[in-house]
PDB file of C-alpha atoms in Angstrom:
ATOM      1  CA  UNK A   5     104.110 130.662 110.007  1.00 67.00           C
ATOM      2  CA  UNK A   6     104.494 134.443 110.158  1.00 71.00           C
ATOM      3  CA  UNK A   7     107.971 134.194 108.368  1.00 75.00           C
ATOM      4  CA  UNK A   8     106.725 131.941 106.096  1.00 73.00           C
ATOM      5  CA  UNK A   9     103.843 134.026 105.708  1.00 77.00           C
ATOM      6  CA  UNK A  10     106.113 137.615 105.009  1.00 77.00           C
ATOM      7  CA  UNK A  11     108.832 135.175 102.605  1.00 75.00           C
ATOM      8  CA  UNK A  12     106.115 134.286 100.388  1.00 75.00           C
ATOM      9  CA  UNK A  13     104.697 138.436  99.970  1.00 76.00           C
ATOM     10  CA  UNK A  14     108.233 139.291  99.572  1.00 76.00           C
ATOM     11  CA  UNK A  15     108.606 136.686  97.154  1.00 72.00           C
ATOM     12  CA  UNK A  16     105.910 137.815  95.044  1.00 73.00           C
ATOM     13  CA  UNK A  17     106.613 141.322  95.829  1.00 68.00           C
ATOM     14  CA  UNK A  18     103.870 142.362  97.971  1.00 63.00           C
ATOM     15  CA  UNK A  19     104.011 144.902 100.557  1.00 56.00           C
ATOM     16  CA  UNK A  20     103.477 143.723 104.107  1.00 54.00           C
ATOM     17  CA  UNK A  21     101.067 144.905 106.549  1.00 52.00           C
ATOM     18  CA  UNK A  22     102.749 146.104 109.483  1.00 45.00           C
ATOM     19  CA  UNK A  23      99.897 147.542 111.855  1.00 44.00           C
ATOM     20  CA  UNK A  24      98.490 151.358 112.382  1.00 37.00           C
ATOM     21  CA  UNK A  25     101.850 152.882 112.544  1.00 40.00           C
ATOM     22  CA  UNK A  26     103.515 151.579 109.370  1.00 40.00           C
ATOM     23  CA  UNK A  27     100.699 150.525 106.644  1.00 40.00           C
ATOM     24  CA  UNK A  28     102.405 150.015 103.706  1.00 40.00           C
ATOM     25  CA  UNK A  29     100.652 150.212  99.760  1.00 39.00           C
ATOM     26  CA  UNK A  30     102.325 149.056  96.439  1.00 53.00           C
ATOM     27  CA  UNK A  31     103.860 152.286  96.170  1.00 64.00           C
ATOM     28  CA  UNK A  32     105.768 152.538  99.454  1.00 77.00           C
ATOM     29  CA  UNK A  33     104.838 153.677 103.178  1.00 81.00           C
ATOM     30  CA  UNK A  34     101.872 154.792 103.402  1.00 81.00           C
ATOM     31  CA  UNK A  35     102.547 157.465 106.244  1.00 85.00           C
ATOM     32  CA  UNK A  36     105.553 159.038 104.470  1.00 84.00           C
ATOM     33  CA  UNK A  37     105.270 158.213 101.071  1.00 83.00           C
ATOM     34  CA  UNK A  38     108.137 156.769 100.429  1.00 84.00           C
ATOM     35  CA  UNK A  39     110.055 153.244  99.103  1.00 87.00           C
ATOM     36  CA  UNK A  40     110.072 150.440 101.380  1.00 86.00           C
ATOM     37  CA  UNK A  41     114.198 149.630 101.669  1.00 88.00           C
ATOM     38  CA  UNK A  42     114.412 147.553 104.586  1.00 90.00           C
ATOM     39  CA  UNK A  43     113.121 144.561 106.583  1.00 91.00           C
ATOM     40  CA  UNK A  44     113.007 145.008 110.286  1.00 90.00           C
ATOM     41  CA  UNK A  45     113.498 141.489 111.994  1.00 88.00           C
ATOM     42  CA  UNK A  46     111.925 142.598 115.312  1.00 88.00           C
ATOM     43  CA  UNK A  47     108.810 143.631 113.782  1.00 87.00           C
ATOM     44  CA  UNK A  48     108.568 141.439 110.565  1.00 86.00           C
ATOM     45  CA  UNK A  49     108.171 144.726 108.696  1.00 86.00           C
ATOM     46  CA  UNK A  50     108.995 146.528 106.176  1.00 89.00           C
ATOM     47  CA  UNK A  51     110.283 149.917 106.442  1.00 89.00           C
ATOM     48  CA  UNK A  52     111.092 153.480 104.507  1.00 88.00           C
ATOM     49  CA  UNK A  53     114.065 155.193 105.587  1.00 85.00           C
ATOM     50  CA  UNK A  54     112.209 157.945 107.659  1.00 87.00           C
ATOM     51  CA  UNK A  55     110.619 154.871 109.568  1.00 86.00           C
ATOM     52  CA  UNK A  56     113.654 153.269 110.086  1.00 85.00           C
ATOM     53  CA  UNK A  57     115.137 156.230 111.799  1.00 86.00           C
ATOM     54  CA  UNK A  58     112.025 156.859 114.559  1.00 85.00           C
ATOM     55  CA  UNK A  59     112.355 156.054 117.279  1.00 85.00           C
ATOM     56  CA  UNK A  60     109.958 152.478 117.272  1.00 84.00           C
ATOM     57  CA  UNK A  61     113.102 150.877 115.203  1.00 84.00           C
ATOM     58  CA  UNK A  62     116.333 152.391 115.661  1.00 82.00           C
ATOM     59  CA  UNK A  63     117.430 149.955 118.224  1.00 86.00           C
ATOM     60  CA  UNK A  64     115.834 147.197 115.753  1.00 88.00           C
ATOM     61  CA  UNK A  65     118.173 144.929 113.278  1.00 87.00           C
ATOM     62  CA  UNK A  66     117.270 146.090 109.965  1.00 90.00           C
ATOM     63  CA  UNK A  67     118.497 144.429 106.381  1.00 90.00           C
ATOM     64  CA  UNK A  68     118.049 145.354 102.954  1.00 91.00           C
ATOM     65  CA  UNK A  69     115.075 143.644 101.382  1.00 89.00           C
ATOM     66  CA  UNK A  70     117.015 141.563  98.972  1.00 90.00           C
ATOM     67  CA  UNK A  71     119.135 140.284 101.635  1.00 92.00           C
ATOM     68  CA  UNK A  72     116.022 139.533 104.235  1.00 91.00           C
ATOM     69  CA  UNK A  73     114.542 137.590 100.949  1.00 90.00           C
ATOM     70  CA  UNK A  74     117.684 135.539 101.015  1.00 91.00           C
ATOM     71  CA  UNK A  75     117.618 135.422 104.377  1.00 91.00           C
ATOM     72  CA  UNK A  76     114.292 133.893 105.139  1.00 89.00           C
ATOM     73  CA  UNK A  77     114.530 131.761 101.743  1.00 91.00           C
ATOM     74  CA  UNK A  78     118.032 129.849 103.270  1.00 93.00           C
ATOM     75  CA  UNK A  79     116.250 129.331 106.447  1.00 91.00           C
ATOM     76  CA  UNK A  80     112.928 128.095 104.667  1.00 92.00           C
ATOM     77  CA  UNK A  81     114.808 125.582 102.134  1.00 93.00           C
ATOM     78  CA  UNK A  82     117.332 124.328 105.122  1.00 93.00           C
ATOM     79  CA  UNK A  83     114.047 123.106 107.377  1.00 93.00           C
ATOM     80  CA  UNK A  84     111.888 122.472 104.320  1.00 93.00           C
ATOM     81  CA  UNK A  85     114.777 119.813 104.043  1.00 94.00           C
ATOM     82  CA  UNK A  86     114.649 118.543 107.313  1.00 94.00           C
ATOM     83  CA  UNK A  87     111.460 117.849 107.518  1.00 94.00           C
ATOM     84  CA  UNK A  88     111.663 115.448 103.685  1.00 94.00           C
ATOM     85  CA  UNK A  89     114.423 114.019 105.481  1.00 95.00           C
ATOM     86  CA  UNK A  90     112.397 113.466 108.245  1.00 95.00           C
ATOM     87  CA  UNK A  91     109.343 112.256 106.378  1.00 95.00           C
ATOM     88  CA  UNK A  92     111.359 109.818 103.753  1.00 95.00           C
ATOM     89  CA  UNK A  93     112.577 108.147 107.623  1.00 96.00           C
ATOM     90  CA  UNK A  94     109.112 107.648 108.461  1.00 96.00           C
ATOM     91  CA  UNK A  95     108.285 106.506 104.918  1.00 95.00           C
ATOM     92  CA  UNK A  96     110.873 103.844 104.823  1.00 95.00           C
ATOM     93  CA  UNK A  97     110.306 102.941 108.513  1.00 94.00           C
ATOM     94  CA  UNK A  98     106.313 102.191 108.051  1.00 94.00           C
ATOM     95  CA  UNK A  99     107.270  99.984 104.135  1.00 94.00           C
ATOM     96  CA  UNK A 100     109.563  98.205 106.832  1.00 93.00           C
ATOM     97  CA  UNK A 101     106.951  97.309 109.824  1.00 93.00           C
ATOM     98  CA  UNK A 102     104.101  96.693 106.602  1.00 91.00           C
ATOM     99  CA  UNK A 103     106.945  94.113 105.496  1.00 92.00           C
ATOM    100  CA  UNK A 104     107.625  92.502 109.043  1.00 91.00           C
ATOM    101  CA  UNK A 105     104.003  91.952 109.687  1.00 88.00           C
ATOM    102  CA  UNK A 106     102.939  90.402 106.296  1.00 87.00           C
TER     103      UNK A 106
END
């Protein structure tokens, strides 16, 4: 849900709350002031450069937004799939018992 949750802001373009140490506006991190670049995976955040570098995510896998968008969006559509597979199965398996009992 939380992925879901983050794809759909990024989507749109919103900045993502991230907690007291990186709260993020429109206009960038709100502690340094500057663009939001990347999307750490640990933390479902977004993150300026200077936050990047402290110490809370340098060990952290970090991507550039566009490719976390991309990311996420694959992994949405792939399971999103799945599951109409998943539900047509169902679908064509209750048609089948209505059938047999009438």
């Amino acid at each position: 849900a939380r992925v879901l949750e983050i794809a759909r802001r990024l989507s749109r373009g919103e900045a993502l709350g991230a907690g007291d140490e990186e709260e993020e506006e429109e206009e960038g991190c709100q502690k340094h002031r500057e663009p939001l670049e990347v999307f750490c995976k640990e933390d479902g955040a977004l993150l300026c450069a200077i936050c990047r570098e402290s110490r809370a995510h340098r060990a952290h896998t970090v991507l550039p937004v566009p490719q976390a968008v991309r990311e996420y969006k694959e992994q949405i559509q792939a399971r999103l799939q799945t599951l109409k597979d998943d539900r047509d199965k169902l679908l064509e398996f209750r048609e089948a018992e209505m059938r047999r009992n009438w």
